[in-house]
């Protein structure tokens, strides 16, 4: 084993750690965007579900994605992965396993955002296991594991479709079946703003996720050869910055004031959008992709609210809408020099072929993830009677009803209890 093998392994391991740290960003994001009576529950269930999907991914998920002897639908080997090193690979396969495990955890965490403030803890357990077996690995195999979309040249460098759109479709299924939170909508269908309890947490979360995204995108090079990871990191940062700027100005123009949650969503939408294309496009295109994502996320959030779909952490807009745009964007902007997978985009003389492949990937992957997630939750609902806590438990908060203790116990003294609820 040569020096390059060790350097590739070290770089990818650092990137995997950065991606896993994004779980901390999601804890702060979801907790800050929701009410404090659910904060402890959010922190605990996020760590628990990441732990659970790690076991599921080790047992079957990795094998379904990258296993040999499978078919166009899923792989079929390497179950209960034993940590074997494959001779001739450019980096340690154990490191590659950990890196891919982190991606599965992020996709699940996005999906669980659609459960916020009203799902039973037991439903998280069931959905995590089944999402980790039947949803994420199948889409990942189709695109990254040599499945049928990979054979068509589908471009998704770090997961706008595989990770983000898949997670968002799980969140959409949950929001539809769980119905809106108590107090979100009035009898005439107009929406109320249920503000999160800590905007500083949410902003810190956006920054943590932004930094973690360098592991997400640049780490997907899984190599230090030619320092190409620096180019990917450059595009990643430009996409995020453009998304934040565009979201700021569009909210300022439309609302009369620059809306802080929209600014943060714009940065995250820019990151999601550039995730598919970060290695295939030039820096100017990364700026354009981020700018469009920042505008889209603003109008997408308003659209879902008007449709009476209660999405407390904007998972559908940030990860779904921006994920779709990011996936399609390579069909416009991929250059002949950088398109190591598939064909150049429409603006570089590639015609409509690659754009068609990208659209096919969006429709089939999104539809599959949504339908299977919906079926999982629908059957769970039929068996359990309900996947939502009772009205009384929702009013008390999931900290107390699901775990018996508050994330902020000093805030819930008898004196303050009425105002906090």
Coordinates of C-alpha atoms in Angstrom, one line a residue:
X1 CA 0.0 0.0 0.0
X2 CA 1.4 3.3 -1.1
X3 CA 1.4 6.8 0.3
X4 CA -1.6 7.8 -1.9
X5 CA -3.7 5.0 -0.3
X6 CA -3.1 6.3 3.2
X7 CA -3.6 10.0 2.2
X8 CA -6.9 9.1 0.4
X9 CA -8.1 7.1 3.5
X10 CA -7.1 9.9 5.9
X11 CA -8.9 12.6 3.9
X12 CA -12.1 10.5 3.5
X13 CA -12.1 9.7 7.2
X14 CA -11.8 13.4 8.1
X15 CA -14.7 14.1 5.6
X16 CA -16.8 11.3 7.3
X17 CA -16.3 12.9 10.7
X18 CA -17.4 16.3 9.3
X19 CA -20.6 14.7 7.9
X20 CA -21.4 12.9 11.2
X21 CA -20.9 16.3 13.0
X22 CA -23.7 17.6 10.7
X23 CA -26.1 15.5 12.9
X24 CA -25.3 18.0 15.7
X25 CA -26.3 20.8 13.2
X26 CA -29.6 19.1 12.6
X27 CA -30.2 18.8 16.3
X28 CA -29.8 22.5 16.7
X29 CA -31.8 23.3 13.5
X30 CA -34.8 21.2 14.5
X31 CA -34.7 22.3 18.2
X32 CA -34.3 25.9 17.4
X33 CA -37.1 25.9 14.8
X34 CA -39.6 24.3 17.1
X35 CA -40.9 25.0 20.7
X36 CA -38.8 24.4 23.8
X37 CA -41.2 21.8 25.2
X38 CA -39.9 19.4 22.5
X39 CA -36.2 20.3 22.6
X40 CA -35.0 17.4 24.8
X41 CA -37.0 14.9 22.7
X42 CA -35.4 16.2 19.5
X43 CA -31.9 15.9 20.8
X44 CA -32.4 12.4 22.2
X45 CA -34.3 10.9 19.3
X46 CA -31.8 12.3 16.8
X47 CA -28.8 10.6 18.5
X48 CA -30.9 7.4 19.0
X49 CA -32.1 7.2 15.4
X50 CA -28.5 7.8 14.0
X51 CA -27.4 5.0 16.3
X52 CA -30.1 2.7 15.0
X53 CA -29.6 3.4 11.3
X54 CA -25.9 2.8 11.8
X55 CA -26.7 -0.8 12.9
X56 CA -29.2 -1.2 10.1
X57 CA -26.7 0.1 7.5
X58 CA -24.0 -2.3 8.8
X59 CA -26.4 -5.2 8.7
X60 CA -28.1 -4.7 5.3
X61 CA -28.0 -1.2 4.0
X62 CA -24.4 -1.2 2.7
X63 CA -24.9 -4.6 1.0
X64 CA -28.1 -3.4 -0.7
X65 CA -26.2 -0.4 -2.1
X66 CA -22.8 -1.7 -3.0
X67 CA -23.0 -5.4 -2.7
X68 CA -22.2 -7.7 -5.7
X69 CA -24.4 -10.3 -7.2
X70 CA -27.4 -8.1 -7.2
X71 CA -29.4 -6.6 -10.0
X72 CA -30.6 -3.2 -11.3
X73 CA -32.7 -2.8 -8.2
X74 CA -30.3 -3.5 -5.3
X75 CA -27.0 -5.2 -4.5
X76 CA -26.8 -8.5 -2.6
X77 CA -23.6 -9.1 -0.6
X78 CA -21.5 -7.6 2.2
X79 CA -24.3 -7.9 4.7
X80 CA -23.1 -7.6 8.3
X81 CA -20.0 -5.9 7.0
X82 CA -16.9 -7.4 8.5
X83 CA -14.4 -4.7 7.8
X84 CA -12.5 -6.5 5.0
X85 CA -10.0 -4.4 3.0
X86 CA -10.4 -4.9 -0.8
X87 CA -7.0 -5.1 -2.4
X88 CA -6.5 -2.6 -5.2
X89 CA -8.9 0.1 -4.0
X90 CA -7.7 3.7 -3.8
X91 CA -8.6 3.9 -0.1
X92 CA -9.5 1.7 2.8
X93 CA -12.9 0.2 2.3
X94 CA -13.6 0.5 6.0
X95 CA -13.3 4.3 5.6
X96 CA -15.5 4.3 2.6
X97 CA -18.1 2.3 4.7
X98 CA -18.1 4.9 7.5
X99 CA -18.3 7.7 4.9
X100 CA -21.4 6.1 3.3
X101 CA -23.0 5.3 6.6
X102 CA -22.8 9.0 7.5
X103 CA -24.8 9.9 4.3
X104 CA -27.5 7.4 5.2
X105 CA -27.8 9.0 8.6
X106 CA -28.2 12.5 7.1
X107 CA -30.9 11.3 4.7
X108 CA -32.8 9.7 7.6
X109 CA -32.5 12.8 9.8
X110 CA -34.0 14.9 6.9
X111 CA -36.9 12.5 6.7
X112 CA -37.5 12.6 10.4
X113 CA -37.8 16.4 10.2
X114 CA -41.3 15.8 8.9
X115 CA -42.3 14.1 12.1
X116 CA -41.5 17.2 14.3
X117 CA -43.5 18.0 17.3
X118 CA -46.3 15.4 16.9
X119 CA -45.0 11.8 16.2
X120 CA -44.8 9.0 18.7
X121 CA -41.3 8.0 19.7
X122 CA -42.1 4.4 18.7
X123 CA -42.9 5.5 15.2
X124 CA -39.4 6.9 14.8
X125 CA -38.0 3.4 15.6
X126 CA -40.1 1.6 13.1
X127 CA -39.6 4.2 10.3
X128 CA -35.8 4.3 10.9
X129 CA -35.4 0.6 10.5
X130 CA -37.6 0.3 7.4
X131 CA -36.3 3.5 5.8
X132 CA -32.8 2.1 6.3
X133 CA -33.7 -1.2 4.6
X134 CA -36.2 -0.4 1.8
X135 CA -35.9 3.3 0.9
X136 CA -32.4 4.9 1.1
X137 CA -30.3 1.9 0.0
X138 CA -32.5 1.3 -3.1
X139 CA -32.2 4.9 -4.4
X140 CA -28.5 4.9 -3.5
X141 CA -27.9 1.7 -5.4
X142 CA -29.7 3.0 -8.4
X143 CA -27.4 6.0 -8.7
X144 CA -24.2 5.2 -6.8
X145 CA -24.1 1.4 -6.6
X146 CA -24.2 0.6 -10.3
X147 CA -28.0 0.4 -10.6
X148 CA -30.1 1.3 -13.6
X149 CA -29.9 5.1 -13.3
X150 CA -26.1 4.8 -13.1
X151 CA -26.2 2.9 -16.4
X152 CA -28.0 5.9 -17.9
X153 CA -25.2 8.3 -16.7
X154 CA -27.2 10.0 -13.9
X155 CA -25.1 12.8 -12.3
X156 CA -25.4 13.2 -8.6
X157 CA -21.9 13.8 -7.2
X158 CA -22.7 14.0 -3.5
X159 CA -26.4 13.4 -3.1
X160 CA -28.9 16.1 -4.1
X161 CA -31.1 13.2 -5.1
X162 CA -29.7 10.3 -3.2
X163 CA -29.5 12.0 0.2
X164 CA -31.7 15.1 0.1
X165 CA -34.6 14.4 -2.2
X166 CA -34.9 10.9 -0.7
X167 CA -35.1 12.3 2.8
X168 CA -37.5 15.1 1.8
X169 CA -39.9 12.6 0.2
X170 CA -39.9 10.6 3.5
X171 CA -40.7 13.9 5.3
X172 CA -43.5 14.7 2.9
X173 CA -45.1 11.3 3.5
X174 CA -44.9 11.9 7.3
X175 CA -46.4 15.4 7.1
X176 CA -49.3 14.2 5.0
X177 CA -50.2 11.3 7.3
X178 CA -49.5 13.1 10.6
X179 CA -51.5 16.2 9.6
X180 CA -50.7 19.8 10.8
X181 CA -49.8 20.6 14.4
X182 CA -52.4 21.9 16.8
X183 CA -52.9 25.6 16.2
X184 CA -51.0 25.7 12.8
X185 CA -54.2 26.4 10.8
X186 CA -57.4 28.3 11.4
X187 CA -60.8 26.9 10.5
X188 CA -60.8 29.1 7.3
X189 CA -57.5 27.5 6.2
X190 CA -55.2 30.4 7.0
X191 CA -51.9 29.6 8.6
X192 CA -50.5 30.8 11.9
X193 CA -46.8 31.2 12.5
X194 CA -45.6 28.7 15.2
X195 CA -42.2 30.3 15.8
X196 CA -39.2 28.3 16.8
X197 CA -37.9 29.0 20.3
X198 CA -34.3 29.9 19.5
X199 CA -33.2 31.6 16.3
X200 CA -29.6 31.6 17.5
X201 CA -29.6 27.8 17.6
X202 CA -31.0 27.7 14.1
X203 CA -28.3 30.1 12.8
X204 CA -25.6 28.1 14.5
X205 CA -27.0 25.0 13.0
X206 CA -26.8 26.5 9.5
X207 CA -23.2 27.3 10.1
X208 CA -22.4 23.9 11.4
X209 CA -24.1 22.3 8.4
X210 CA -22.3 24.7 6.1
X211 CA -18.9 23.6 7.5
X212 CA -20.0 19.9 7.5
X213 CA -20.9 20.2 3.8
X214 CA -17.2 20.5 2.9
X215 CA -17.0 16.9 4.1
X216 CA -20.2 16.1 2.3
X217 CA -19.2 17.4 -1.1
X218 CA -15.4 17.8 -1.2
X219 CA -15.1 14.5 0.7
X220 CA -17.0 12.7 -2.1
X221 CA -13.9 13.0 -4.2
X222 CA -12.6 10.2 -1.8
X223 CA -9.1 11.2 -3.1
X224 CA -6.4 13.8 -2.6
X225 CA -5.1 13.2 -6.2
X226 CA -4.8 16.6 -7.9
X227 CA -6.3 18.3 -4.9
X228 CA -9.6 18.4 -6.8
X229 CA -11.4 18.5 -3.5
X230 CA -10.4 22.2 -3.3
X231 CA -12.3 22.9 -6.5
X232 CA -15.4 21.1 -5.2
X233 CA -15.1 23.0 -1.9
X234 CA -14.9 26.3 -3.8
X235 CA -18.1 25.6 -5.7
X236 CA -19.8 24.4 -2.5
X237 CA -19.1 27.7 -0.7
X238 CA -20.2 29.8 -3.7
X239 CA -23.5 27.9 -3.9
X240 CA -24.2 28.4 -0.2
X241 CA -23.3 32.1 -0.2
X242 CA -25.4 32.8 -3.3
X243 CA -28.4 31.0 -1.8
X244 CA -28.2 33.1 1.4
X245 CA -27.9 36.4 -0.6
X246 CA -30.7 35.6 -2.9
X247 CA -33.0 34.5 -0.1
X248 CA -32.2 37.6 1.9
X249 CA -33.1 40.0 -0.9
X250 CA -36.2 38.1 -2.1
X251 CA -37.7 38.1 1.4
X252 CA -36.7 41.8 1.8
X253 CA -38.5 42.7 -1.5
X254 CA -41.6 40.6 -0.9
X255 CA -42.1 41.0 2.9
X256 CA -40.6 44.4 3.4
X257 CA -38.0 43.1 5.8
X258 CA -35.2 40.5 5.5
X259 CA -36.6 37.4 7.2
X260 CA -34.0 35.6 9.3
X261 CA -35.3 32.0 8.8
X262 CA -35.4 32.7 5.1
X263 CA -31.8 33.8 5.1
X264 CA -30.7 30.5 6.8
X265 CA -32.9 28.4 4.5
X266 CA -31.4 30.1 1.5
X267 CA -27.9 29.1 2.6
X268 CA -29.0 25.5 3.2
X269 CA -30.9 25.4 -0.1
X270 CA -27.8 26.7 -1.9
X271 CA -25.8 23.9 -0.3
X272 CA -28.4 21.2 -1.2
X273 CA -28.6 22.4 -4.8
X274 CA -24.8 22.5 -5.4
X275 CA -24.4 19.0 -3.9
X276 CA -25.2 17.2 -7.2
X277 CA -23.3 19.5 -9.5
X278 CA -20.3 20.7 -7.3
X279 CA -17.8 18.6 -9.3
X280 CA -19.3 19.1 -12.8
X281 CA -19.8 22.8 -13.1
X282 CA -17.7 26.0 -13.2
X283 CA -17.7 28.5 -10.3
X284 CA -19.9 31.0 -12.1
X285 CA -22.5 28.3 -12.6
X286 CA -22.3 27.4 -8.9
X287 CA -23.2 31.0 -8.1
X288 CA -26.2 30.9 -10.5
X289 CA -27.3 27.5 -9.1
X290 CA -27.2 28.9 -5.5
X291 CA -29.0 32.1 -6.5
X292 CA -31.9 30.2 -8.0
X293 CA -32.0 27.9 -5.0
X294 CA -32.3 30.8 -2.7
X295 CA -35.3 32.2 -4.5
X296 CA -36.9 28.8 -5.0
X297 CA -36.8 28.0 -1.2
X298 CA -38.6 31.2 -0.3
X299 CA -41.5 30.6 -2.7
X300 CA -41.6 26.8 -2.0
X301 CA -42.1 27.3 1.7
X302 CA -45.0 29.7 1.0
X303 CA -46.5 27.2 -1.4
X304 CA -46.4 24.3 1.1
X305 CA -47.9 26.5 3.8
X306 CA -50.8 27.4 1.4
X307 CA -51.4 23.8 0.7
X308 CA -51.9 23.2 4.4
X309 CA -48.8 21.0 4.7
X310 CA -47.2 21.7 8.0
X311 CA -43.4 21.5 7.6
X312 CA -41.9 22.8 10.8
X313 CA -38.3 22.8 9.7
X314 CA -38.8 23.5 6.0
X315 CA -37.4 20.0 5.0
X316 CA -39.6 19.9 1.9
X317 CA -38.4 23.2 0.6
X318 CA -34.7 23.1 1.6
X319 CA -34.0 19.5 0.8
X320 CA -36.8 18.6 -1.7
X321 CA -37.3 21.6 -3.9
X322 CA -33.6 22.6 -3.8
X323 CA -32.7 18.9 -4.3
X324 CA -34.7 18.7 -7.5
X325 CA -33.3 22.0 -8.8
X326 CA -29.7 20.9 -8.0
X327 CA -30.2 17.6 -9.7
X328 CA -31.6 19.2 -12.8
X329 CA -28.9 21.9 -12.8
X330 CA -26.1 19.6 -14.1
X331 CA -28.3 19.0 -17.1
X332 CA -27.8 22.7 -17.9
X333 CA -24.3 23.5 -16.6
X334 CA -22.1 20.3 -16.6
X335 CA -19.0 21.1 -18.7
X336 CA -17.4 18.6 -21.2
X337 CA -14.1 18.8 -19.2
X338 CA -15.7 18.1 -15.8
X339 CA -18.5 15.6 -16.7
X340 CA -16.8 12.5 -15.6
X341 CA -20.2 10.8 -15.4
X342 CA -22.8 11.2 -18.1
X343 CA -22.7 14.0 -20.7
X344 CA -22.3 17.8 -20.8
X345 CA -25.2 20.0 -20.1
X346 CA -27.5 21.9 -22.4
X347 CA -25.5 25.1 -22.2
X348 CA -22.3 23.3 -23.3
X349 CA -23.6 21.7 -26.4
X350 CA -24.8 18.5 -24.8
X351 CA -28.4 18.9 -26.0
X352 CA -31.3 17.7 -23.9
X353 CA -30.0 14.2 -23.3
X354 CA -28.4 14.7 -19.9
X355 CA -31.2 17.0 -18.7
X356 CA -33.6 14.2 -19.6
X357 CA -31.6 11.7 -17.6
X358 CA -31.6 14.1 -14.6
X359 CA -35.3 14.6 -14.8
X360 CA -35.9 10.8 -15.0
X361 CA -33.8 10.4 -11.9
X362 CA -35.8 13.0 -10.0
X363 CA -39.1 11.6 -10.9
X364 CA -38.3 7.9 -10.3
X365 CA -36.2 8.3 -7.2
X366 CA -38.6 10.9 -5.6
X367 CA -41.7 8.9 -6.4
X368 CA -40.1 5.6 -5.1
X369 CA -39.0 7.3 -1.9
X370 CA -42.4 8.9 -1.3
X371 CA -44.5 5.9 -2.1
X372 CA -42.5 3.4 0.0
X373 CA -42.3 5.9 2.9
X374 CA -46.0 6.5 2.7
X375 CA -46.8 2.8 2.7
X376 CA -44.5 2.2 5.7
X377 CA -46.2 4.9 7.7
X378 CA -49.7 4.0 6.5
X379 CA -49.3 0.4 7.6
X380 CA -47.7 1.5 10.9
X381 CA -50.7 3.8 11.5
X382 CA -53.2 0.9 10.8
X383 CA -51.4 -1.5 13.1
X384 CA -50.7 1.0 16.0
X385 CA -54.0 2.9 15.6
X386 CA -52.2 6.2 15.4
X387 CA -48.7 7.4 14.6
X388 CA -49.4 10.7 16.4
X389 CA -49.4 11.5 20.1
X390 CA -52.7 12.5 21.7
X391 CA -53.8 16.1 21.7
X392 CA -53.1 16.3 25.4
X393 CA -49.6 14.9 24.9
X394 CA -48.9 17.3 22.1
X395 CA -49.9 20.3 24.2
X396 CA -47.8 19.1 27.1
X397 CA -44.8 18.5 24.8
X398 CA -42.9 15.5 23.7
X399 CA -40.2 16.0 26.3
X400 CA -42.6 15.1 29.1
X401 CA -45.1 12.8 27.3
X402 CA -42.5 10.6 25.6
X403 CA -39.5 10.8 28.0
X404 CA -40.7 12.1 31.3
X405 CA -38.3 15.0 31.6
X406 CA -37.9 18.5 30.0
X407 CA -35.0 19.6 27.9
X408 CA -35.3 22.9 29.8
X409 CA -36.5 21.9 33.2
X410 CA -35.9 25.3 34.8
X411 CA -38.2 26.9 32.2
X412 CA -41.1 24.7 33.1
X413 CA -41.7 25.5 36.8
X414 CA -45.3 25.5 37.9
X415 CA -45.2 29.3 37.7
X416 CA -44.1 29.4 34.1
X417 CA -45.9 26.3 32.8
X418 CA -49.0 28.0 31.5
X419 CA -47.2 30.6 29.4
X420 CA -44.7 28.0 28.0
X421 CA -47.5 25.8 26.7

